[in-house]
Short mmCIF file of C-alpha atoms in Angstrom, two decimals:
data_model
loop_
_atom_site.label_atom_id
_atom_site.label_comp_id
_atom_site.label_asym_id
_atom_site.label_seq_id
_atom_site.Cartn_x
_atom_site.Cartn_y
_atom_site.Cartn_z
CA UNK V 1 135.29 84.65 109.35
CA UNK V 2 135.30 87.53 111.85
CA UNK V 3 135.26 91.31 111.58
CA UNK V 4 134.89 94.17 114.02
CA UNK V 5 131.88 95.85 112.39
CA UNK V 6 129.45 94.53 115.01
CA UNK V 7 129.49 92.18 117.96
CA UNK V 8 125.72 92.05 118.26
CA UNK V 9 124.14 89.56 115.83
CA UNK V 10 120.70 91.07 116.42
CA UNK V 11 121.66 94.69 115.74
CA UNK V 12 119.18 94.80 112.85
CA UNK V 13 116.04 93.94 114.83
CA UNK V 14 115.30 97.51 115.97
CA UNK V 15 117.80 99.38 113.84
CA UNK V 16 117.36 102.58 111.86
CA UNK V 17 118.80 102.18 108.35
CA UNK V 18 119.48 105.18 106.11
CA UNK V 19 119.10 104.56 102.38
CA UNK V 20 121.69 106.22 100.13
CA UNK V 21 120.95 106.52 96.42
CA UNK V 22 124.62 106.89 95.39
CA UNK V 23 124.14 108.94 92.24
CA UNK V 24 122.15 111.55 94.15
CA UNK V 25 123.89 111.76 97.53
CA UNK V 26 127.18 113.63 97.03
CA UNK V 27 129.52 114.24 94.08
CA UNK V 28 133.21 114.30 95.03
CA UNK V 29 134.73 114.62 91.55
CA UNK V 30 132.45 117.33 90.14
CA UNK V 31 131.05 115.42 87.17
CA UNK V 32 127.43 115.91 88.25
CA UNK V 33 126.98 112.29 89.37
CA UNK V 34 127.16 111.20 93.00
CA UNK V 35 129.96 108.76 93.81
CA UNK V 36 131.49 106.54 96.48
CA UNK V 37 134.03 109.13 97.65
CA UNK V 38 131.19 111.61 98.00
CA UNK V 39 129.39 109.17 100.28
CA UNK V 40 132.53 108.66 102.38
CA UNK V 41 133.06 112.41 102.72
CA UNK V 42 129.47 112.92 103.93
CA UNK V 43 129.22 109.93 106.27
CA UNK V 44 129.58 112.24 109.26
CA UNK V 45 126.13 113.60 108.39
CA UNK V 46 124.64 110.10 108.45
CA UNK V 47 126.39 109.20 111.69
CA UNK V 48 125.33 112.47 113.34
CA UNK V 49 121.70 111.65 112.61
CA UNK V 50 121.99 108.70 114.97
CA UNK V 51 121.15 105.88 112.57
CA UNK V 52 122.62 102.39 112.85
CA UNK V 53 123.40 101.60 109.24
CA UNK V 54 123.41 102.88 105.70
CA UNK V 55 121.99 100.97 102.77
CA UNK V 56 123.50 101.69 99.36
CA UNK V 57 121.33 101.37 96.28
CA UNK V 58 123.26 99.90 93.32
CA UNK V 59 126.72 101.32 92.65
CA UNK V 60 127.73 98.58 90.21
CA UNK V 61 128.82 99.05 86.57
CA UNK V 62 125.67 99.94 84.68
CA UNK V 63 124.34 101.70 81.60
CA UNK V 64 121.75 103.32 83.91
CA UNK V 65 118.86 101.99 81.87
CA UNK V 66 117.11 101.58 85.22
CA UNK V 67 118.94 103.82 87.66
CA UNK V 68 121.72 101.29 88.27
CA UNK V 69 119.50 98.22 88.64
CA UNK V 70 120.72 97.03 85.24
CA UNK V 71 123.95 95.52 86.57
CA UNK V 72 126.82 94.69 84.20
CA UNK V 73 129.07 93.27 86.95
CA UNK V 74 127.76 92.31 90.40
CA UNK V 75 131.27 92.35 91.90
CA UNK V 76 132.64 95.76 90.94
CA UNK V 77 132.03 99.51 91.22
CA UNK V 78 130.88 101.62 88.28
CA UNK V 79 133.99 103.57 87.15
CA UNK V 80 131.93 106.78 87.17
CA UNK V 81 131.27 106.20 90.86
CA UNK V 82 134.74 105.07 91.89
CA UNK V 83 136.75 101.92 92.48
CA UNK V 84 136.74 98.93 94.79
CA UNK V 85 139.46 100.72 96.79
CA UNK V 86 137.07 103.65 97.21
CA UNK V 87 134.38 101.24 98.34
CA UNK V 88 136.70 99.60 100.88
CA UNK V 89 137.69 103.02 102.25
CA UNK V 90 134.03 104.01 102.54
CA UNK V 91 133.18 100.80 104.45
CA UNK V 92 136.15 101.34 106.77
CA UNK V 93 135.04 104.91 107.47
CA UNK V 94 131.45 103.79 108.09
CA UNK V 95 132.61 101.18 110.58
CA UNK V 96 134.88 103.72 112.27
CA UNK V 97 131.82 105.93 112.77
CA UNK V 98 129.82 103.00 114.16
CA UNK V 99 127.69 102.48 111.05
CA UNK V 100 126.87 99.13 109.47
CA UNK V 101 126.82 98.87 105.68
CA UNK V 102 124.05 97.17 103.69
CA UNK V 103 124.27 96.86 99.90
CA UNK V 104 121.68 96.23 97.25
CA UNK V 105 121.79 92.82 95.61
CA UNK V 106 120.08 92.50 92.22
CA UNK V 107 119.68 88.75 91.53
CA UNK V 108 116.64 88.67 89.23
CA UNK V 109 118.39 90.04 86.15
CA UNK V 110 121.58 91.47 84.70
CA UNK V 111 122.28 94.27 82.27
CA UNK V 112 122.11 93.37 78.59
CA UNK V 113 125.81 94.37 78.39
CA UNK V 114 126.76 91.82 81.07
CA UNK V 115 129.41 89.44 79.63
CA UNK V 116 127.08 86.50 80.14
CA UNK V 117 124.30 88.04 78.07
CA UNK V 118 126.64 89.13 75.31
CA UNK V 119 127.98 85.57 75.22
CA UNK V 120 124.41 84.26 75.03
CA UNK V 121 123.67 86.45 72.01
CA UNK V 122 126.77 85.18 70.22
CA UNK V 123 126.25 81.53 71.17
CA UNK V 124 122.81 81.15 69.67
CA UNK V 125 119.74 78.99 70.42
CA UNK V 126 120.20 75.87 72.52
CA UNK V 127 123.58 76.93 73.92
CA UNK V 128 124.68 76.64 77.55
CA UNK V 129 125.19 80.41 77.55
CA UNK V 130 121.55 81.02 76.69
CA UNK V 131 120.42 78.65 79.43
CA UNK V 132 121.65 81.17 82.03
CA UNK V 133 118.78 83.38 80.85
CA UNK V 134 115.22 82.70 79.68
CA UNK V 135 115.21 82.40 75.87
CA UNK V 136 112.27 80.94 73.98
CA UNK V 137 110.95 80.62 70.44
CA UNK V 138 108.11 82.94 69.54
CA UNK V 139 104.56 82.07 68.59
CA UNK V 140 102.91 82.61 65.23
CA UNK V 141 103.76 81.18 61.83
CA UNK V 142 107.26 82.66 61.82
CA UNK V 143 107.82 83.06 65.54
CA UNK V 144 106.95 86.72 65.20
CA UNK V 145 104.78 86.84 68.35
CA UNK V 146 106.08 86.85 71.96
CA UNK V 147 106.12 83.42 73.67
CA UNK V 148 103.48 84.52 76.22
CA UNK V 149 101.36 87.52 77.14
CA UNK V 150 103.59 88.34 80.14
CA UNK V 151 104.00 92.07 80.68
CA UNK V 152 106.99 94.13 81.80
CA UNK V 153 106.59 96.04 85.05
CA UNK V 154 107.66 99.13 83.09
CA UNK V 155 105.03 98.61 80.38
CA UNK V 156 104.70 96.56 77.22
CA UNK V 157 105.65 92.95 76.56
CA UNK V 158 108.12 91.22 78.88
CA UNK V 159 109.73 89.60 75.82
CA UNK V 160 112.32 91.06 73.44
CA UNK V 161 113.22 89.45 70.13
CA UNK V 162 116.87 89.04 69.06
CA UNK V 163 118.15 88.88 65.46
CA UNK V 164 118.16 85.06 65.26
CA UNK V 165 114.42 85.01 66.01
CA UNK V 166 114.37 83.88 69.64
CA UNK V 167 112.90 86.00 72.42
CA UNK V 168 114.30 86.66 75.91
CA UNK V 169 112.39 87.46 79.08
CA UNK V 170 112.74 90.82 80.82
CA UNK V 171 110.23 91.47 83.59
CA UNK V 172 111.62 95.01 83.82
CA UNK V 173 113.40 97.01 81.09
CA UNK V 174 114.52 95.32 77.85
CA UNK V 175 118.07 96.14 79.00
CA UNK V 176 117.49 93.87 82.04
CA UNK V 177 117.26 90.24 80.85
CA UNK V 178 116.00 87.87 83.54
CA UNK V 179 118.34 85.17 84.82
CA UNK V 180 117.32 81.51 84.87
CA UNK V 181 117.55 80.43 88.50
CA UNK V 182 117.05 76.79 87.51
CA UNK V 183 120.60 77.01 86.19
CA UNK V 184 123.21 75.89 88.74
CA UNK V 185 125.86 78.19 87.26
CA UNK V 186 123.64 81.19 88.09
CA UNK V 187 123.20 79.99 91.67
CA UNK V 188 126.92 79.38 92.11
CA UNK V 189 127.81 82.81 90.77
CA UNK V 190 125.59 84.55 93.30
CA UNK V 191 127.06 82.52 96.13
CA UNK V 192 130.40 83.94 95.02
CA UNK V 193 128.91 87.44 94.98
CA UNK V 194 127.55 87.12 98.53
CA UNK V 195 130.97 86.04 99.79
CA UNK V 196 132.76 88.72 97.76
CA UNK V 197 130.95 91.60 99.47
CA UNK V 198 130.75 89.92 102.88
CA UNK V 199 134.52 89.44 102.83
CA UNK V 200 134.90 93.17 102.16
CA UNK V 201 133.07 93.95 105.41
CA UNK V 202 129.52 94.42 104.15
CA UNK V 203 127.12 93.74 107.02
CA UNK V 204 123.98 92.90 105.08
CA UNK V 205 122.05 92.81 101.83
CA UNK V 206 118.80 94.28 100.55
CA UNK V 207 117.51 91.77 97.99
CA UNK V 208 115.87 93.42 94.99
CA UNK V 209 112.75 91.73 93.57
CA UNK V 210 113.23 88.89 96.07
CA UNK V 211 109.93 87.30 95.01
CA UNK V 212 110.81 87.13 91.32
CA UNK V 213 113.74 84.72 90.98
CA UNK V 214 111.95 81.37 90.68
CA UNK V 215 109.85 80.95 87.55
CA UNK V 216 107.68 78.18 86.12
CA UNK V 217 109.47 77.51 82.82
CA UNK V 218 107.83 74.18 82.02
CA UNK V 219 106.55 73.95 78.48
CA UNK V 220 104.25 75.20 77.25
CA UNK V 221 104.67 78.49 79.11
CA UNK V 222 101.27 79.64 80.28
CA UNK V 223 99.58 82.94 79.52
CA UNK V 224 98.20 85.11 82.29
CA UNK V 225 95.11 86.36 80.47
CA UNK V 226 95.64 89.96 81.57
CA UNK V 227 97.07 89.34 85.05
CA UNK V 228 100.54 90.19 83.77
CA UNK V 229 99.45 93.82 83.42
CA UNK V 230 99.20 94.08 87.20
CA UNK V 231 102.94 93.83 87.80
CA UNK V 232 104.60 92.51 90.99
CA UNK V 233 101.68 93.39 93.23
CA UNK V 234 99.43 91.73 95.76
CA UNK V 235 96.57 92.33 93.32
CA UNK V 236 98.22 90.10 90.71
CA UNK V 237 98.89 87.37 93.25
CA UNK V 238 95.33 87.45 94.58
CA UNK V 239 94.06 85.82 91.37
CA UNK V 240 96.12 82.62 91.62
CA UNK V 241 96.67 80.03 94.38
CA UNK V 242 99.52 81.08 96.71
CA UNK V 243 102.93 80.20 95.34
CA UNK V 244 101.67 79.28 91.87
CA UNK V 245 102.05 82.47 89.81
CA UNK V 246 104.35 81.78 86.82
CA UNK V 247 107.01 84.23 87.98
CA UNK V 248 106.04 86.09 91.17
CA UNK V 249 106.37 84.61 94.66
CA UNK V 250 106.73 80.97 93.68
CA UNK V 251 107.29 78.46 96.49
CA UNK V 252 110.57 77.33 94.91
CA UNK V 253 112.19 80.71 95.60
CA UNK V 254 112.60 79.85 99.29
CA UNK V 255 115.05 77.07 98.52
CA UNK V 256 117.39 79.76 97.13
CA UNK V 257 117.28 81.81 100.32
CA UNK V 258 117.78 78.82 102.59
CA UNK V 259 120.95 78.18 100.61
CA UNK V 260 122.04 81.81 101.07
CA UNK V 261 121.41 81.65 104.82
CA UNK V 262 124.19 79.09 105.14
CA UNK V 263 126.59 81.67 103.71
CA UNK V 264 125.26 84.50 105.90
CA UNK V 265 125.66 82.40 109.03
CA UNK V 266 129.25 81.45 108.18
CA UNK V 267 130.29 84.99 109.19
CA UNK V 268 130.66 86.43 112.68
CA UNK V 269 128.37 88.21 113.18
CA UNK V 270 126.01 86.67 110.61
CA UNK V 271 125.26 88.84 107.60
CA UNK V 272 121.74 90.23 107.53
CA UNK V 273 119.27 90.44 104.67
CA UNK V 274 115.94 92.09 103.93
CA UNK V 275 113.62 91.10 101.11
CA UNK V 276 111.94 93.47 98.72
CA UNK V 277 108.90 91.28 98.15
CA UNK V 278 105.59 92.71 96.98
CA UNK V 279 103.45 89.91 98.38
CA UNK V 280 100.53 89.53 100.83
CA UNK V 281 101.31 89.55 104.56
CA UNK V 282 101.12 85.79 105.06
CA UNK V 283 103.51 85.21 102.16
CA UNK V 284 105.89 87.96 103.29
CA UNK V 285 106.48 86.11 106.55
CA UNK V 286 108.07 83.25 104.58
CA UNK V 287 110.91 85.46 103.31
CA UNK V 288 111.55 86.74 106.83
CA UNK V 289 112.02 83.33 108.43
CA UNK V 290 115.31 82.96 110.34
CA UNK V 291 116.53 80.21 107.99
CA UNK V 292 115.96 82.48 104.98
CA UNK V 293 116.51 86.26 104.66
CA UNK V 294 115.40 87.13 108.18
CA UNK V 295 113.47 90.31 107.39
CA UNK V 296 111.17 91.67 104.66
CA UNK V 297 109.99 95.13 103.72
CA UNK V 298 106.50 96.01 104.88
CA UNK V 299 104.97 97.84 101.92
CA UNK V 300 101.48 97.79 103.42
CA UNK V 301 102.65 100.48 105.84
CA UNK V 302 104.15 102.63 103.08
CA UNK V 303 100.94 102.39 101.04
CA UNK V 304 98.57 103.12 103.95
CA UNK V 305 96.71 106.41 103.92
CA UNK V 306 96.80 109.09 106.61
CA UNK V 307 93.98 107.45 108.52
CA UNK V 308 94.08 106.25 112.11
CA UNK V 309 91.93 103.15 111.64
CA UNK V 310 93.78 102.00 108.53
CA UNK V 311 97.20 102.55 110.10
CA UNK V 312 96.23 100.71 113.27
CA UNK V 313 95.10 97.70 111.22
CA UNK V 314 98.31 97.75 109.19
CA UNK V 315 100.57 98.12 112.23
CA UNK V 316 98.79 95.36 114.14
CA UNK V 317 98.91 93.03 111.16
CA UNK V 318 102.54 93.81 110.41
CA UNK V 319 103.63 93.07 113.96
CA UNK V 320 101.68 89.82 113.89
CA UNK V 321 103.21 88.79 110.55
CA UNK V 322 106.77 89.56 111.64
CA UNK V 323 106.27 87.79 114.95
CA UNK V 324 105.00 84.68 113.20
CA UNK V 325 108.27 84.53 111.25
CA UNK V 326 110.47 85.20 114.28
CA UNK V 327 111.52 88.46 112.64
CA UNK V 328 111.09 92.09 113.59
CA UNK V 329 108.74 94.36 111.69
CA UNK V 330 109.99 96.91 109.16
CA UNK V 331 108.66 100.40 108.56
CA UNK V 332 109.32 102.78 105.68
CA UNK V 333 107.69 105.99 104.44
CA UNK V 334 109.86 106.88 101.44
CA UNK V 335 112.37 105.25 99.13
CA UNK V 336 113.84 105.59 95.63
CA UNK V 337 110.71 104.14 93.97
CA UNK V 338 107.84 106.19 95.44
CA UNK V 339 106.68 109.79 95.77
CA UNK V 340 108.33 111.33 98.83
CA UNK V 341 106.00 111.16 101.79
CA UNK V 342 106.13 114.91 102.45
CA UNK V 343 104.08 115.20 99.25
CA UNK V 344 102.37 111.79 99.06
CA UNK V 345 100.64 112.01 102.44
CA UNK V 346 98.91 115.21 101.33
CA UNK V 347 97.33 113.71 98.22
CA UNK V 348 93.57 113.14 98.63
CA UNK V 349 92.56 109.47 99.03
CA UNK V 350 92.25 107.79 95.67
CA UNK V 351 94.62 110.18 93.90
CA UNK V 352 96.63 108.45 91.19
CA UNK V 353 100.31 109.22 91.79
CA UNK V 354 101.13 108.91 88.09
CA UNK V 355 98.41 111.39 87.12
CA UNK V 356 99.58 113.82 89.79
CA UNK V 357 103.16 113.62 88.54
CA UNK V 358 102.03 114.11 84.93
CA UNK V 359 100.30 117.30 86.05
CA UNK V 360 103.64 118.56 87.37
CA UNK V 361 102.21 118.47 90.89
CA UNK V 362 99.46 120.97 90.01
CA UNK V 363 96.38 118.71 90.12
CA UNK V 364 95.97 118.92 93.00
CA UNK V 365 98.44 121.48 94.29
CA UNK V 366 99.99 120.58 97.62
CA UNK V 367 100.52 122.93 100.53
CA UNK V 368 104.20 122.15 101.21
CA UNK V 369 104.10 123.54 104.75
CA UNK V 370 101.13 121.34 105.60
CA UNK V 371 102.83 118.41 103.90
CA UNK V 372 105.96 118.89 105.97
CA UNK V 373 103.93 119.06 109.17
CA UNK V 374 102.19 115.79 108.33
CA UNK V 375 105.47 114.15 107.28
CA UNK V 376 107.12 115.08 110.58
CA UNK V 377 104.20 113.59 112.50
CA UNK V 378 104.37 110.43 110.39
CA UNK V 379 108.09 110.11 111.05
CA UNK V 380 107.78 110.33 114.83
CA UNK V 381 104.99 107.75 114.68
CA UNK V 382 107.16 105.40 112.61
CA UNK V 383 110.21 105.81 114.84
CA UNK V 384 108.14 104.91 117.90
CA UNK V 385 107.09 101.56 116.45
CA UNK V 386 108.88 98.32 117.42
CA UNK V 387 111.14 96.99 114.68
CA UNK V 388 113.45 98.47 112.06
CA UNK V 389 112.85 101.84 110.43
CA UNK V 390 114.24 102.61 106.97
CA UNK V 391 114.84 106.27 106.15
CA UNK V 392 115.42 107.59 102.64
CA UNK V 393 118.10 110.20 102.01
CA UNK V 394 116.70 113.72 102.16
CA UNK V 395 113.64 112.94 104.23
CA UNK V 396 115.57 114.23 107.25
CA UNK V 397 115.55 117.58 105.42
CA UNK V 398 111.82 117.40 104.71
CA UNK V 399 112.37 117.32 100.95
CA UNK V 400 109.18 117.26 98.89
CA UNK V 401 108.76 115.39 95.61
CA UNK V 402 110.08 117.33 92.61
CA UNK V 403 106.95 116.74 90.56
CA UNK V 404 107.57 119.39 87.90
CA UNK V 405 110.75 118.03 86.32
CA UNK V 406 110.69 118.87 82.60
CA UNK V 407 110.06 115.77 80.52
CA UNK V 408 113.25 116.33 78.53
CA UNK V 409 115.43 115.68 81.63
CA UNK V 410 113.71 112.46 82.74
CA UNK V 411 115.98 109.43 83.12
CA UNK V 412 113.60 106.75 84.41
CA UNK V 413 112.82 104.15 81.68
CA UNK V 414 109.22 104.07 82.86
CA UNK V 415 108.61 107.32 80.95
CA UNK V 416 109.38 105.90 77.52
CA UNK V 417 108.30 102.31 78.12
CA UNK V 418 104.88 103.39 79.36
CA UNK V 419 104.31 105.41 76.19
CA UNK V 420 104.90 108.61 78.17
CA UNK V 421 101.86 108.13 80.37
CA UNK V 422 103.84 107.48 83.57
CA UNK V 423 106.43 110.08 84.48
CA UNK V 424 108.46 107.70 86.65
CA UNK V 425 110.56 107.99 89.77
CA UNK V 426 113.03 110.77 89.01
CA UNK V 427 111.20 113.23 91.27
CA UNK V 428 112.35 111.42 94.42
CA UNK V 429 115.89 110.93 93.08
CA UNK V 430 116.87 114.57 92.60
CA UNK V 431 120.32 115.14 94.21
CA UNK V 432 120.47 116.38 97.78
CA UNK V 433 121.07 120.03 98.74
CA UNK V 434 123.91 120.41 101.22
CA UNK V 435 124.46 124.18 101.09
CA UNK V 436 122.20 127.15 100.42
CA UNK V 437 124.15 128.22 97.31
CA UNK V 438 126.42 126.97 94.58
CA UNK V 439 125.71 125.37 91.19
CA UNK V 440 124.21 122.26 92.83
CA UNK V 441 123.62 123.39 96.41
CA UNK V 442 126.78 121.66 97.63
CA UNK V 443 126.05 118.35 95.92
CA UNK V 444 129.20 118.83 93.86
CA UNK V 445 131.45 121.43 92.28
CA UNK V 446 129.30 121.65 89.16
CA UNK V 447 125.67 120.96 88.27
CA UNK V 448 123.68 117.83 89.10
CA UNK V 449 122.49 115.02 86.82
CA UNK V 450 118.88 115.96 87.60
CA UNK V 451 118.01 119.65 88.08
CA UNK V 452 117.34 120.81 91.63
CA UNK V 453 114.59 123.42 92.15
CA UNK V 454 115.56 126.78 93.71
CA UNK V 455 113.35 125.91 96.70
CA UNK V 456 115.92 123.26 97.69
CA UNK V 457 118.12 126.03 99.16
CA UNK V 458 115.75 126.41 102.11
CA UNK V 459 115.89 122.65 102.78
CA UNK V 460 119.69 122.36 102.63
CA UNK V 461 121.66 120.84 105.48
CA UNK V 462 123.42 124.18 105.92
CA UNK V 463 120.08 125.95 106.33
CA UNK V 464 118.87 123.53 109.04
CA UNK V 465 121.98 122.49 110.94
CA UNK V 466 121.69 123.65 114.55
CA UNK V 467 118.40 125.47 113.92
CA UNK V 468 115.95 124.73 116.71
CA UNK V 469 112.75 123.20 115.35
CA UNK V 470 114.17 122.36 111.93
CA UNK V 471 113.31 118.99 110.42
CA UNK V 472 116.96 117.96 110.52
CA UNK V 473 117.21 118.69 114.23
CA UNK V 474 113.90 116.89 114.84
CA UNK V 475 115.34 113.73 113.26
CA UNK V 476 118.53 114.01 115.30
CA UNK V 477 116.64 114.47 118.57
CA UNK V 478 114.20 111.68 117.79
CA UNK V 479 116.93 109.18 116.92
CA UNK V 480 118.98 110.01 120.02
CA UNK V 481 115.91 109.63 122.20
CA UNK V 482 114.83 106.44 120.47
CA UNK V 483 118.13 104.75 121.39
CA UNK V 484 117.52 105.50 125.06
CA UNK V 485 113.89 104.37 125.07
CA UNK V 486 114.02 101.12 123.09
CA UNK V 487 113.66 97.85 124.93
CA UNK V 488 111.08 95.22 123.97
CA UNK V 489 109.63 94.68 120.48
CA UNK V 490 106.01 95.11 121.51
CA UNK V 491 103.42 97.84 121.99
CA UNK V 492 100.08 98.16 123.79
CA UNK V 493 97.27 100.13 122.18
CA UNK V 494 95.40 102.62 124.37
CA UNK V 495 91.78 101.43 124.65
CA UNK V 496 90.37 104.94 125.09
CA UNK V 497 92.08 106.90 122.30
CA UNK V 498 89.75 109.46 120.66
CA UNK V 499 88.59 108.92 117.08
CA UNK V 500 91.30 109.81 114.61
CA UNK V 501 94.07 109.29 117.17
CA UNK V 502 96.70 106.56 117.39
CA UNK V 503 98.02 106.02 120.90
CA UNK V 504 100.20 103.21 122.18
CA UNK V 505 102.62 102.46 124.99
CA UNK V 506 106.08 100.97 124.63
CA UNK V 507 108.37 99.62 127.32
CA UNK V 508 108.80 101.56 130.59
CA UNK V 509 105.64 103.56 129.93
CA UNK V 510 106.95 105.49 126.90
CA UNK V 511 103.88 106.59 124.93
CA UNK V 512 103.34 107.80 121.39
CA UNK V 513 100.23 109.80 120.48
CA UNK V 514 99.43 110.91 116.92
CA UNK V 515 96.47 113.08 115.97
CA UNK V 516 95.51 112.20 112.38
CA UNK V 517 92.17 114.01 112.60
CA UNK V 518 91.19 117.52 111.61
CA UNK V 519 90.56 118.93 115.09
CA UNK V 520 92.67 119.33 118.26
CA UNK V 521 92.24 116.61 120.88
CA UNK V 522 93.03 116.42 124.59
CA UNK V 523 96.61 115.38 125.27
CA UNK V 524 97.04 112.56 127.80
CA UNK V 525 98.92 113.50 130.98
CA UNK V 526 102.66 112.97 131.07
CA UNK V 527 105.98 114.64 130.42
CA UNK V 528 106.43 115.68 126.80
CA UNK V 529 109.70 114.24 125.55
CA UNK V 530 109.37 115.33 121.91
CA UNK V 531 106.72 116.67 119.56
CA UNK V 532 106.67 116.89 115.79
CA UNK V 533 105.26 120.44 115.92
CA UNK V 534 104.91 123.12 118.60
CA UNK V 535 102.15 122.44 121.13
CA UNK V 536 99.80 125.33 122.01
CA UNK V 537 99.70 124.13 125.62
CA UNK V 538 100.36 121.04 127.73
CA UNK V 539 96.77 119.83 127.39
CA UNK V 540 96.08 119.93 123.63
CA UNK V 541 97.39 117.94 120.66
CA UNK V 542 96.85 119.76 117.33
CA UNK V 543 96.01 117.96 114.07
CA UNK V 544 98.83 116.28 112.13
CA UNK V 545 101.05 116.15 115.21
CA UNK V 546 102.81 113.36 117.08
CA UNK V 547 104.07 113.59 120.64
CA UNK V 548 106.22 111.22 122.69
CA UNK V 549 105.32 111.18 126.39
CA UNK V 550 107.23 109.79 129.37
#
């Protein structure tokens, strides 16, 4: 199986991948919802940035109970977003522009309207159809209590009762019943799905909840005594022996990915994959092994504060972990699930993101100009690191989090399922501004599915394109320069960096220096190739600034 999308099987090792959230990128048909044709029409923007690939969040048929991650058909396009022909045309255009295409794969669960789940409801207890999912009898005299104390990531019990009295497992929304990966029919169906998209020219896969597929379903199912409230986090896994949690990061999950690797390697070049796995460093390396997915997201970096010592520890550990697996490290500052880093990096240490969002971004208030300065410095630091960098749509414009969305427009199920104590992720999913005017700032011919604030006009592509010093032009310059400078996958820390400063050298003497402190520091000698903010002189590096030196 051969295609022309790439001749380099290792293209992913130091790639820059741009995440597209399809419903919020561009709307070609004017219905307020982003779509596949809108992506195709705006691919020139992605290519002009200088990235290597785009990653599409789910575009599959969905009720949107969880932003598209409740998938009703893993091998089709949501009719509101387009058709398979539209998808094929988009992939062809991406490849023509030199971009790889990565798609989201959602193997832990389906939508509750998926034909399989509807068949399971009709078939009843003990049926083969129900065995594709996780159905169990309840506890209590009449089965009126959930089978276990397991908790949904979105809040509340992870079990939902159906009219015949049984309960089904949903680690996320009730509209997302978990699949039973002990069932061979489930495994075979996903093999078909991997081949379906690979045959259409897809270059790789981002695997959603990669650490959640394998579950201990031996009877009696065991309670977690409160650990289920912690969700898919390293904190939850720290309380049990590695690989033994009932449903997160079980050792058996790696058998699934070794099976997938055989399919990936049957293509020329091999298809790539990256795991979304919220697990400790040593466990993350397992998903990134060359005979499994090959790469895993590094959430420790995303969660690190704006602190030189903490970031150095995280970077050093991440490079060590990736190297142990034979993979390259991954770096990400923003995505569709977290507060945009232009805002997040300005929150005082210890600030609860949920509480800040509930305050509408007023407690504390964030200086957006200072936040943008810090975000630009963080971006240049990330792009200087060895490995793959993942960018989230709109960060190249410097977009802040829209923290003050009215509660009546919220779409994220977290809002209702948490009892309205967590506002959710809509603030980072507000549609992009392309122009400085219009009903949706160029997103489409009409309004947008989430309201855009008037301040978005100043961040629009039209407002920044060709403007010296704009965030958009900074990203373009940085990505062009990065291509020229990249060689090895290593760095050397400077032994004499001042307190509060990160300084390291890459191949051929290329240096990156970031001042995370509150005072200016002396700038090492060398030719300035790029800086995240204007420098007062050739000898001084201001706070919240990164410079690349020859």
